XYZ file of C-alpha atoms in Angstrom:
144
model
C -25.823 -24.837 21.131
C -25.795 -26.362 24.556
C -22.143 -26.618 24.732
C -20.013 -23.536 25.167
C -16.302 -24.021 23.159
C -13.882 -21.867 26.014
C -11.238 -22.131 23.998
C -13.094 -20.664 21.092
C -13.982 -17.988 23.009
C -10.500 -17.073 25.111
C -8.836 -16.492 21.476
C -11.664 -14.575 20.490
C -11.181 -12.321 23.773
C -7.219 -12.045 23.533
C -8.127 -10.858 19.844
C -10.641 -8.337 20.779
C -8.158 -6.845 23.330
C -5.479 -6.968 20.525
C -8.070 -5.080 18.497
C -7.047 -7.571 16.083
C -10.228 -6.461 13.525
C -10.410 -10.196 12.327
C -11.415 -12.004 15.719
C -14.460 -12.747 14.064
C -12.535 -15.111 11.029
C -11.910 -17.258 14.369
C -15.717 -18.423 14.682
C -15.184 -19.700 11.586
C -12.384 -22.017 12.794
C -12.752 -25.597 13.987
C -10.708 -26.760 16.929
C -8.314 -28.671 15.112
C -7.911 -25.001 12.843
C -7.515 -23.662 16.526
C -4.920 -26.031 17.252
C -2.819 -25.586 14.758
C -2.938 -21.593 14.655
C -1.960 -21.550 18.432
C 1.071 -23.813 17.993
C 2.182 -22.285 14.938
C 2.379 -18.784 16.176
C 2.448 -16.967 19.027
C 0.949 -13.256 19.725
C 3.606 -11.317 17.746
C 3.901 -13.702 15.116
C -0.156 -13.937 14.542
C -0.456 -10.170 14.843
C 2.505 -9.953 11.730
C 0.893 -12.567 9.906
C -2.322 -10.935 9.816
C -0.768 -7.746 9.270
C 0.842 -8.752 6.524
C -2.389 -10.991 4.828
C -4.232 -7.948 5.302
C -2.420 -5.821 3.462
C -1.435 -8.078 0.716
C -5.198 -8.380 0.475
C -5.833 -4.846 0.365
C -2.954 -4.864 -2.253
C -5.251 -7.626 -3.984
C -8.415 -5.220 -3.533
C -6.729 -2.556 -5.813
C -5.878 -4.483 -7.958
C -9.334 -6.278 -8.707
C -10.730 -2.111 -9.050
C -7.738 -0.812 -11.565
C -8.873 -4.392 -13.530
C -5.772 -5.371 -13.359
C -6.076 -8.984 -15.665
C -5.070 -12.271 -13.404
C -2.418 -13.054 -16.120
C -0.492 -10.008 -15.471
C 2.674 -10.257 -14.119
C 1.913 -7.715 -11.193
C -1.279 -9.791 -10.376
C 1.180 -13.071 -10.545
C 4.063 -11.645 -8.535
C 1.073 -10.852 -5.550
C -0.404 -14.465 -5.909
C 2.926 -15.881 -5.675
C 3.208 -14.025 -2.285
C -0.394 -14.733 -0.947
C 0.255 -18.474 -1.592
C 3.316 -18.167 0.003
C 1.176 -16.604 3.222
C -0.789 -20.163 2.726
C 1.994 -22.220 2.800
C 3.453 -20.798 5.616
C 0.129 -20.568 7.478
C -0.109 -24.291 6.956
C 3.235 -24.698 7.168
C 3.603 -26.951 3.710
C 0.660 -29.221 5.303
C -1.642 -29.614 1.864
C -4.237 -31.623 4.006
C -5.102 -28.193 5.900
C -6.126 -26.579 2.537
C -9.823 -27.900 2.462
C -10.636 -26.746 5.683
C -8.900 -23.238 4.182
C -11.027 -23.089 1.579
C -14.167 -23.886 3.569
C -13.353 -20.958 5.862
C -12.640 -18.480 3.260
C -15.754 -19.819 1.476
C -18.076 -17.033 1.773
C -21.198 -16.992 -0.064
C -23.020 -13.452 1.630
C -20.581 -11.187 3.620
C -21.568 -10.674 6.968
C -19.180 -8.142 7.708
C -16.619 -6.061 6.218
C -13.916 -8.469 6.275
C -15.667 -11.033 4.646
C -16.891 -8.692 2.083
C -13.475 -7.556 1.081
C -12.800 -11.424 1.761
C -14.970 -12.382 -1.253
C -13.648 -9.829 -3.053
C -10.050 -11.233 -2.615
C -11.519 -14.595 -3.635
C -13.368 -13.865 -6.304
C -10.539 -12.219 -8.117
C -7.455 -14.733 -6.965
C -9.428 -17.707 -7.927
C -8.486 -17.386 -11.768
C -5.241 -16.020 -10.716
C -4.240 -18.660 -8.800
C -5.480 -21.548 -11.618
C -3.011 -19.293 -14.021
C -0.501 -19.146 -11.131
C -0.476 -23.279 -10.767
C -0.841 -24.314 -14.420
C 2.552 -21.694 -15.093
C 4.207 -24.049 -12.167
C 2.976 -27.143 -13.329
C 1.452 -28.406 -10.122
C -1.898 -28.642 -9.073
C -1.670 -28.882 -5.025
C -5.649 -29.669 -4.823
C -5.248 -32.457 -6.522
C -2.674 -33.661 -3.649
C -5.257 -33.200 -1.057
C -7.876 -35.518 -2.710
């Protein structure tokens, strides 16, 4: 607590005056996260890819309320998108994805996003397991 992480808090600032409503996901990042996110995109490109996670995960949202079953093929044509947000967030890099999941690992929401967040986990979680095992891969197992 004695330290104070600038660079931590310059993205979150640059994000507030974005009114970029997910500045707060960035507390959740490590530095090397940090890194990464800063040399992989720039302001225009951040502000589309969140645009675009955020609505896929609104898009995931509805579907969780209509019940709409994992196995579906509308539920497996969105998962096949959202993982392809993943992979182009880590750009292919399968040893980002446990820091990935410990970030979206939310156990109470604190906020809004991470309460529509868990939702969004809680429902892809069997849709992605249906998603991989239709592919025939298993890309946690290439991060152990």
């Amino acid at each position: 607590m004695q330290t104070v992480n600038f660079k931590k808090y310059a993205d979150i600032i640059v994000n507030l005056q974005m009114e970029n409503d997910s500045y707060y996901l960035i507390k959740r990042f490590d530095d090397d996260m940090l890194d990464h996110i800063r040399s992989q995109f720039d302001k225009e490109s951040g502000l589309n890819f969140m645009d675009r996670f955020n609505r896929l995960s609104d898009d995931i949202v509805q579907l969780q309320k209509e019940n709409v079953p994992p196995e579906s093929e509308k539920c497996q044509r969105i998962v096949k998108e959202y993982w392809g947000l993943i992979m182009e967030f880590t750009n292919g890099d399968m040893s980002m994805l446990p820091k990935l999941m410990e970030v979206g690992n939310i156990d109470t929401a604190a906020n809004v996003w991470e309460e529509r967040q868990k939702i969004v986990n809680d429902y892809l979680e069997p849709a992605l397991q249906i998603y991989f095992l239709k592919l025939g891969v298993n890309p946690f197992e290439e991060v152990e």
